[in-house]
Coordinates of N, CA, C and O in Angstrom, one line a residue:
M1 N 3.3 -20.6 5.4 CA 2.4 -19.7 4.7 C 1.9 -18.7 5.8 O 1.5 -19.1 6.9
P2 N 1.8 -17.4 5.5 CA 1.3 -16.4 6.4 C -0.2 -16.5 6.7 O -0.9 -17.2 6.0
A3 N -0.6 -15.8 7.8 CA -2.0 -15.8 8.1 C -2.8 -15.2 6.9 O -2.3 -14.3 6.2
Q4 N -4.0 -15.7 6.7 CA -4.8 -15.4 5.5 C -5.8 -14.2 5.8 O -6.9 -14.4 5.6
F5 N -5.3 -13.1 6.3 CA -6.1 -12.0 6.5 C -7.4 -12.4 7.2 O -8.5 -12.1 6.8
A6 N -7.3 -13.0 8.3 CA -8.4 -13.6 9.1 C -9.3 -12.5 9.6 O -10.4 -12.8 10.0
Q7 N -8.9 -11.3 9.6 CA -9.8 -10.2 10.2 C -10.7 -9.6 9.2 O -11.0 -8.4 9.2
Q8 N -11.2 -10.4 8.2 CA -12.1 -9.9 7.2 C -13.4 -9.4 7.8 O -13.9 -10.1 8.7
T9 N -13.9 -8.3 7.3 CA -15.2 -7.8 7.7 C -16.0 -7.5 6.4 O -15.5 -7.0 5.5
T10 N -17.3 -8.0 6.5 CA -18.2 -7.8 5.3 C -19.2 -6.8 5.7 O -19.8 -6.8 6.8
S11 N -19.4 -5.8 4.8 CA -20.4 -4.7 5.0 C -21.4 -4.7 3.9 O -21.0 -4.1 2.8
P12 N -22.5 -5.3 4.0 CA -23.5 -5.3 2.9 C -24.2 -3.9 2.8 O -24.6 -3.3 3.8
L13 N -24.3 -3.4 1.6 CA -25.1 -2.2 1.3 C -26.2 -2.6 0.3 O -26.2 -3.7 -0.2
V14 N -27.1 -1.8 0.0 CA -28.2 -2.1 -1.0 C -27.5 -2.3 -2.3 O -27.0 -1.4 -3.0
G15 N -27.4 -3.6 -2.8 CA -26.8 -3.9 -4.0 C -25.3 -3.9 -4.1 O -24.7 -4.2 -5.1
M16 N -24.7 -3.4 -3.0 CA -23.2 -3.3 -3.0 C -22.7 -4.1 -1.8 O -23.4 -4.5 -0.9
Q17 N -21.4 -4.4 -1.9 CA -20.7 -5.2 -0.8 C -19.3 -4.6 -0.7 O -18.6 -4.3 -1.6
I18 N -18.9 -4.5 0.6 CA -17.5 -4.0 0.9 C -17.0 -5.1 1.8 O -17.6 -5.4 2.9
I19 N -15.8 -5.6 1.5 CA -15.1 -6.5 2.3 C -13.7 -6.0 2.6 O -13.0 -5.5 1.6
T20 N -13.3 -5.9 3.8 CA -12.0 -5.4 4.2 C -11.2 -6.5 4.9 O -11.8 -7.4 5.5
G21 N -9.9 -6.4 4.8 CA -9.0 -7.4 5.5 C -7.7 -6.7 5.9 O -7.3 -5.8 5.2
T22 N -7.1 -7.3 6.9 CA -5.7 -6.8 7.3 C -5.0 -8.0 7.8 O -5.5 -8.9 8.3
G23 N -3.7 -8.0 7.6 CA -2.8 -9.1 8.1 C -1.4 -9.0 7.7 O -1.0 -8.1 6.9
E24 N -0.6 -9.9 8.2 CA 0.8 -9.9 7.8 C 0.9 -10.6 6.4 O 0.4 -11.6 6.2
V25 N 1.7 -9.9 5.5 CA 1.9 -10.5 4.2 C 3.0 -11.5 4.3 O 2.9 -12.6 3.7
F26 N 4.1 -11.2 5.0 CA 5.2 -12.1 5.2 C 6.1 -11.7 6.3 O 6.0 -10.6 6.8
N27 N 6.8 -12.7 6.9 CA 7.8 -12.5 7.9 C 9.0 -13.4 7.4 O 9.0 -14.6 7.5
H28 N 10.0 -12.7 6.8 CA 11.1 -13.4 6.3 C 12.4 -13.3 7.1 O 13.4 -13.9 6.8
V29 N 12.3 -12.6 8.2 CA 13.5 -12.4 9.1 C 13.7 -13.6 10.0 O 14.9 -14.0 10.2
D30 N 12.7 -14.2 10.5 CA 12.8 -15.3 11.5 C 13.6 -16.5 10.9 O 14.3 -17.1 11.6
N31 N 13.3 -16.8 9.7 CA 14.0 -18.0 9.0 C 14.9 -17.6 7.9 O 15.3 -18.5 7.1
N32 N 15.3 -16.3 7.9 CA 16.3 -15.9 6.9 C 15.9 -16.2 5.5 O 16.7 -16.7 4.7
E33 N 14.6 -15.9 5.1 CA 14.1 -16.1 3.8 C 14.4 -15.0 2.8 O 14.9 -14.0 3.2
P34 N 14.0 -15.2 1.5 CA 14.5 -14.3 0.5 C 14.3 -12.8 0.6 O 15.1 -12.1 0.2
M35 N 13.1 -12.4 1.1 CA 12.9 -11.0 1.1 C 13.9 -10.3 2.1 O 14.2 -9.1 2.0
W36 N 14.4 -11.0 3.1 CA 15.4 -10.5 4.0 C 16.8 -10.8 3.6 O 17.7 -10.0 3.7
S37 N 17.0 -12.0 3.1 CA 18.4 -12.5 2.9 C 18.8 -12.4 1.4 O 20.0 -12.5 1.1
G38 N 17.9 -12.2 0.5 CA 18.2 -12.3 -0.9 C 18.6 -10.9 -1.5 O 18.5 -9.9 -0.9
D39 N 18.9 -10.9 -2.8 CA 19.2 -9.8 -3.6 C 18.5 -9.9 -4.9 O 18.1 -11.1 -5.3
G40 N 18.3 -8.8 -5.7 CA 17.7 -8.9 -7.0 C 16.1 -8.9 -6.8 O 15.6 -8.6 -5.8
D41 N 15.5 -9.3 -7.9 CA 14.0 -9.4 -8.0 C 13.5 -10.5 -7.1 O 13.9 -11.7 -7.2
R42 N 12.6 -10.2 -6.1 CA 12.0 -11.2 -5.2 C 10.6 -10.8 -5.0 O 10.2 -9.6 -5.1
G43 N 9.8 -11.7 -4.7 CA 8.4 -11.4 -4.4 C 7.7 -12.5 -3.6 O 8.1 -13.6 -3.5
V44 N 6.5 -12.1 -3.1 CA 5.6 -12.9 -2.3 C 4.2 -12.7 -2.9 O 3.8 -11.6 -3.1
R45 N 3.6 -13.9 -3.2 CA 2.2 -13.8 -3.7 C 1.3 -14.6 -2.8 O 1.5 -15.7 -2.5
I46 N 0.3 -13.9 -2.2 CA -0.6 -14.4 -1.2 C -2.0 -14.5 -1.8 O -2.6 -13.5 -2.2
P47 N -2.6 -15.7 -1.9 CA -4.0 -15.8 -2.3 C -4.9 -15.3 -1.2 O -4.8 -15.7 -0.1
V48 N -5.9 -14.5 -1.6 CA -6.8 -14.0 -0.6 C -8.2 -14.4 -1.1 O -8.6 -14.1 -2.2
A49 N -9.0 -15.1 -0.2 CA -10.3 -15.5 -0.6 C -11.3 -14.6 0.2 O -11.1 -14.4 1.4
F50 N -12.3 -14.1 -0.5 CA -13.3 -13.2 0.1 C -14.2 -14.0 1.0 O -14.5 -15.2 0.8
A51 N -14.6 -13.4 2.1 CA -15.6 -14.0 3.0 C -16.9 -14.3 2.3 O -17.6 -15.2 2.8
A52 N -17.3 -13.6 1.3 CA -18.5 -13.8 0.5 C -18.2 -13.4 -0.9 O -17.4 -12.4 -1.2
P53 N -18.7 -14.1 -1.9 CA -18.4 -13.8 -3.3 C -19.1 -12.5 -3.8 O -20.1 -12.0 -3.2
F54 N -18.6 -11.8 -4.8 CA -19.2 -10.7 -5.4 C -19.9 -11.1 -6.7 O -19.7 -12.2 -7.2
Q55 N -20.8 -10.2 -7.2 CA -21.5 -10.6 -8.4 C -20.5 -10.6 -9.6 O -20.7 -11.4 -10.5
K56 N -19.6 -9.7 -9.6 CA -18.5 -9.7 -10.6 C -17.2 -9.2 -9.9 O -17.3 -8.7 -8.8
P57 N -16.1 -9.3 -10.5 CA -14.8 -8.9 -9.8 C -14.9 -7.5 -9.3 O -15.3 -6.6 -10.0
P58 N -14.6 -7.3 -8.0 CA -14.7 -6.0 -7.4 C -13.4 -5.1 -7.6 O -12.5 -5.6 -8.2
H59 N -13.5 -3.9 -7.2 CA -12.4 -3.0 -7.2 C -11.6 -3.2 -5.9 O -12.2 -3.3 -4.9
I60 N -10.3 -3.3 -6.0 CA -9.5 -3.6 -4.8 C -8.5 -2.4 -4.6 O -7.9 -1.9 -5.5
T61 N -8.4 -2.0 -3.3 CA -7.4 -1.1 -2.9 C -6.6 -1.7 -1.8 O -7.1 -2.5 -1.0
I62 N -5.3 -1.5 -1.9 CA -4.3 -2.1 -0.9 C -3.5 -1.0 -0.3 O -3.0 -0.1 -1.1
G63 N -3.3 -1.1 1.0 CA -2.3 -0.2 1.6 C -1.4 -0.9 2.5 O -1.8 -1.9 3.1
L64 N -0.2 -0.4 2.6 CA 0.8 -1.0 3.5 C 0.5 -0.5 4.9 O 0.3 0.7 5.2
S65 N 0.3 -1.5 5.8 CA 0.0 -1.1 7.2 C 1.2 -1.3 8.2 O 1.1 -0.8 9.3
G66 N 2.2 -1.9 7.7 CA 3.4 -2.1 8.5 C 4.6 -2.6 7.7 O 4.4 -3.4 6.7
I67 N 5.8 -2.2 8.0 CA 6.9 -2.7 7.3 C 8.1 -2.6 8.3 O 8.3 -1.6 9.1
D68 N 9.0 -3.6 8.2 CA 10.2 -3.7 9.0 C 11.3 -4.0 7.9 O 11.3 -5.0 7.3
A69 N 12.2 -3.0 7.7 CA 13.2 -3.1 6.7 C 14.5 -2.6 7.2 O 14.6 -1.8 8.1
S70 N 15.6 -3.1 6.5 CA 16.9 -2.7 6.9 C 17.1 -1.2 6.5 O 16.7 -0.8 5.4
R71 N 17.8 -0.5 7.3 CA 18.1 0.9 7.0 C 19.4 1.1 6.2 O 19.7 2.2 5.8
A72 N 20.1 0.0 6.0 CA 21.3 0.1 5.3 C 21.1 0.1 3.7 O 22.1 0.5 3.0
Q73 N 19.9 -0.2 3.3 CA 19.6 -0.1 1.8 C 18.4 0.8 1.6 O 17.6 1.0 2.5
N74 N 18.2 1.2 0.3 CA 17.0 1.9 0.0 C 15.8 1.0 0.1 O 15.9 -0.2 -0.1
L75 N 14.7 1.5 0.5 CA 13.4 0.8 0.6 C 12.7 0.8 -0.8 O 12.3 1.9 -1.2
R76 N 12.6 -0.3 -1.4 CA 12.0 -0.4 -2.7 C 11.0 -1.6 -2.7 O 11.3 -2.7 -2.3
F77 N 9.7 -1.3 -3.0 CA 8.7 -2.3 -3.1 C 7.5 -1.8 -3.9 O 7.3 -0.7 -4.1
N78 N 6.7 -2.8 -4.3 CA 5.5 -2.6 -5.0 C 4.5 -3.6 -4.5 O 4.8 -4.8 -4.3
I79 N 3.3 -3.1 -4.1 CA 2.2 -4.0 -3.6 C 1.0 -3.8 -4.5 O 0.6 -2.7 -4.7
T80 N 0.5 -4.9 -5.1 CA -0.6 -4.8 -6.0 C -1.6 -6.0 -5.8 O -1.3 -7.0 -5.2
A81 N -2.8 -5.8 -6.4 CA -3.8 -6.9 -6.4 C -3.8 -7.4 -7.9 O -3.8 -6.6 -8.8
E82 N -3.6 -8.7 -8.0 CA -3.6 -9.4 -9.3 C -4.6 -10.5 -9.4 O -5.1 -11.0 -8.4
E83 N -5.0 -10.9 -10.6 CA -5.9 -12.0 -10.8 C -7.2 -11.9 -10.0 O -7.6 -12.8 -9.3
I84 N -7.8 -10.7 -10.1 CA -9.0 -10.4 -9.3 C -10.2 -11.2 -9.9 O -10.4 -11.1 -11.1
T85 N -10.9 -11.9 -9.0 CA -12.1 -12.7 -9.5 C -13.2 -12.3 -8.5 O -13.0 -11.6 -7.5
R86 N -14.4 -12.9 -8.7 CA -15.5 -12.8 -7.8 C -15.2 -13.3 -6.4 O -15.7 -12.9 -5.4
E87 N -14.3 -14.3 -6.3 CA -14.1 -15.0 -5.1 C -12.8 -14.6 -4.4 O -12.6 -14.9 -3.2
G88 N -11.9 -13.8 -5.0 CA -10.7 -13.4 -4.4 C -9.7 -12.8 -5.3 O -10.0 -12.4 -6.4
F89 N -8.5 -12.7 -4.8 CA -7.4 -12.1 -5.6 C -6.0 -12.6 -5.1 O -6.0 -13.2 -4.1
I90 N -5.0 -12.2 -5.8 CA -3.6 -12.5 -5.4 C -3.0 -11.2 -4.9 O -3.0 -10.2 -5.7
L91 N -2.6 -11.1 -3.7 CA -1.9 -10.0 -3.2 C -0.4 -10.2 -3.5 O 0.2 -11.2 -3.1
S92 N 0.2 -9.3 -4.3 CA 1.6 -9.4 -4.7 C 2.4 -8.3 -4.1 O 2.1 -7.2 -4.2
F93 N 3.5 -8.7 -3.5 CA 4.5 -7.8 -2.9 C 5.8 -8.1 -3.5 O 6.3 -9.3 -3.3
V94 N 6.4 -7.2 -4.2 CA 7.7 -7.4 -4.8 C 8.7 -6.4 -4.4 O 8.4 -5.2 -4.0
T95 N 10.0 -6.7 -4.4 CA 11.1 -5.8 -4.2 C 12.2 -6.2 -5.2 O 12.1 -7.2 -5.9
W96 N 13.3 -5.4 -5.2 CA 14.3 -5.6 -6.1 C 15.6 -5.0 -5.6 O 15.7 -4.4 -4.6
D97 N 16.7 -5.2 -6.4 CA 18.0 -4.7 -6.1 C 18.5 -5.3 -4.7 O 18.3 -6.4 -4.4
D98 N 19.1 -4.4 -3.8 CA 19.6 -4.9 -2.6 C 18.7 -4.7 -1.4 O 19.1 -4.9 -0.2
T99 N 17.4 -4.2 -1.6 CA 16.5 -4.0 -0.5 C 16.3 -5.2 0.4 O 16.2 -6.3 -0.1
K100 N 16.3 -5.0 1.7 CA 16.1 -6.1 2.7 C 14.8 -5.7 3.5 O 14.8 -4.8 4.2
I101 N 13.8 -6.6 3.3 CA 12.5 -6.4 4.1 C 12.3 -7.6 5.0 O 12.2 -8.7 4.5
A102 N 12.3 -7.3 6.3 CA 12.1 -8.4 7.2 C 10.7 -8.9 7.3 O 10.4 -10.1 7.2
R103 N 9.7 -8.0 7.3 CA 8.3 -8.4 7.4 C 7.5 -7.2 6.9 O 7.9 -6.0 6.9
A104 N 6.3 -7.5 6.4 CA 5.4 -6.5 5.9 C 3.9 -6.9 6.2 O 3.6 -8.1 6.2
S105 N 3.1 -5.9 6.5 CA 1.6 -6.1 6.7 C 0.9 -5.2 5.8 O 1.4 -4.1 5.4
A106 N -0.4 -5.6 5.4 CA -1.2 -4.8 4.5 C -2.6 -4.8 4.9 O -3.1 -5.7 5.7
S107 N -3.4 -3.8 4.5 CA -4.8 -3.7 4.6 C -5.4 -3.6 3.2 O -4.8 -2.9 2.4
W108 N -6.5 -4.2 3.0 CA -7.1 -4.1 1.7 C -8.6 -3.9 1.8 O -9.2 -4.3 2.8
S109 N -9.2 -3.4 0.7 CA -10.7 -3.3 0.6 C -11.1 -3.7 -0.7 O -10.5 -3.4 -1.7
A110 N -12.2 -4.5 -0.8 CA -12.8 -4.9 -2.0 C -14.2 -4.3 -2.1 O -15.0 -4.5 -1.1
I111 N -14.6 -3.6 -3.1 CA -15.9 -2.9 -3.2 C -16.5 -3.3 -4.6 O -15.8 -3.2 -5.6
G112 N -17.7 -3.8 -4.5 CA -18.4 -4.2 -5.8 C -19.8 -4.6 -5.6 O -20.4 -4.4 -4.5
S113 N -20.4 -5.1 -6.6 CA -21.8 -5.5 -6.6 C -21.9 -6.8 -5.8 O -21.2 -7.8 -6.0
A114 N -22.9 -6.8 -4.9 CA -23.2 -7.9 -4.1 C -24.0 -9.0 -4.9 O -24.8 -8.6 -5.8
V115 N -23.8 -10.2 -4.6 CA -24.6 -11.3 -5.2 C -26.0 -11.1 -4.6 O -26.1 -11.1 -3.3
P116 N -27.1 -11.1 -5.4 CA -28.4 -11.0 -4.8 C -28.7 -12.1 -3.9 O -28.3 -13.3 -4.1
V117 N -29.5 -11.8 -2.8 CA -29.8 -12.9 -1.8 C -30.5 -14.0 -2.5 O -30.3 -15.2 -2.2
S118 N -31.4 -13.7 -3.5 CA -32.2 -14.8 -4.1 C -31.2 -15.8 -4.9 O -31.4 -17.0 -4.9
A119 N -30.1 -15.2 -5.4 CA -29.2 -16.1 -6.1 C -28.4 -17.0 -5.1 O -28.1 -18.1 -5.4
L120 N -28.1 -16.4 -4.0 CA -27.4 -17.2 -2.9 C -28.3 -18.3 -2.5 O -27.8 -19.5 -2.3
R121 N -29.6 -18.1 -2.3 CA -30.5 -19.2 -1.9 C -30.6 -20.3 -2.9 O -30.6 -21.4 -2.6
R122 N -30.6 -19.9 -4.2 CA -30.7 -20.9 -5.3 C -29.5 -21.7 -5.4 O -29.6 -22.9 -5.7
N123 N -28.3 -21.1 -5.0 CA -27.0 -21.9 -5.1 C -26.6 -22.5 -3.8 O -25.4 -22.8 -3.6
G124 N -27.5 -22.6 -2.9 CA -27.2 -23.2 -1.6 C -26.2 -22.4 -0.7 O -25.4 -22.9 0.0
G125 N -26.2 -21.0 -0.9 CA -25.4 -20.2 0.0 C -24.0 -19.9 -0.6 O -23.2 -19.3 0.0
Q126 N -23.8 -20.4 -1.8 CA -22.4 -20.1 -2.4 C -22.4 -18.8 -3.2 O -23.1 -18.5 -4.0

């Protein structure tokens, strides 16, 4: 399993919270795994846990920060946030046809309402 976006940063604002993360989504070239060696519809789903919960599911933006792909085929991919909750989301990276992707990295931001400090104290910091 890839690194879990360990570089998360939390930025509290008055009533709002911003959490950002960056990291490798996958590396399939080293062990000849499906995104590099396969054909057709393929995907990687990475669970991302927020460093701190939000009051309700936040808005997520995702950007590709690095990609290593074969130049012999067209580059086809889609990267999305799925199953967004107060505690995290699933980062989904998919490709199709004959595209060969060795490795990919992404950066993301979650922006939403912060859990009030009084609620955190009542719930023991959760």
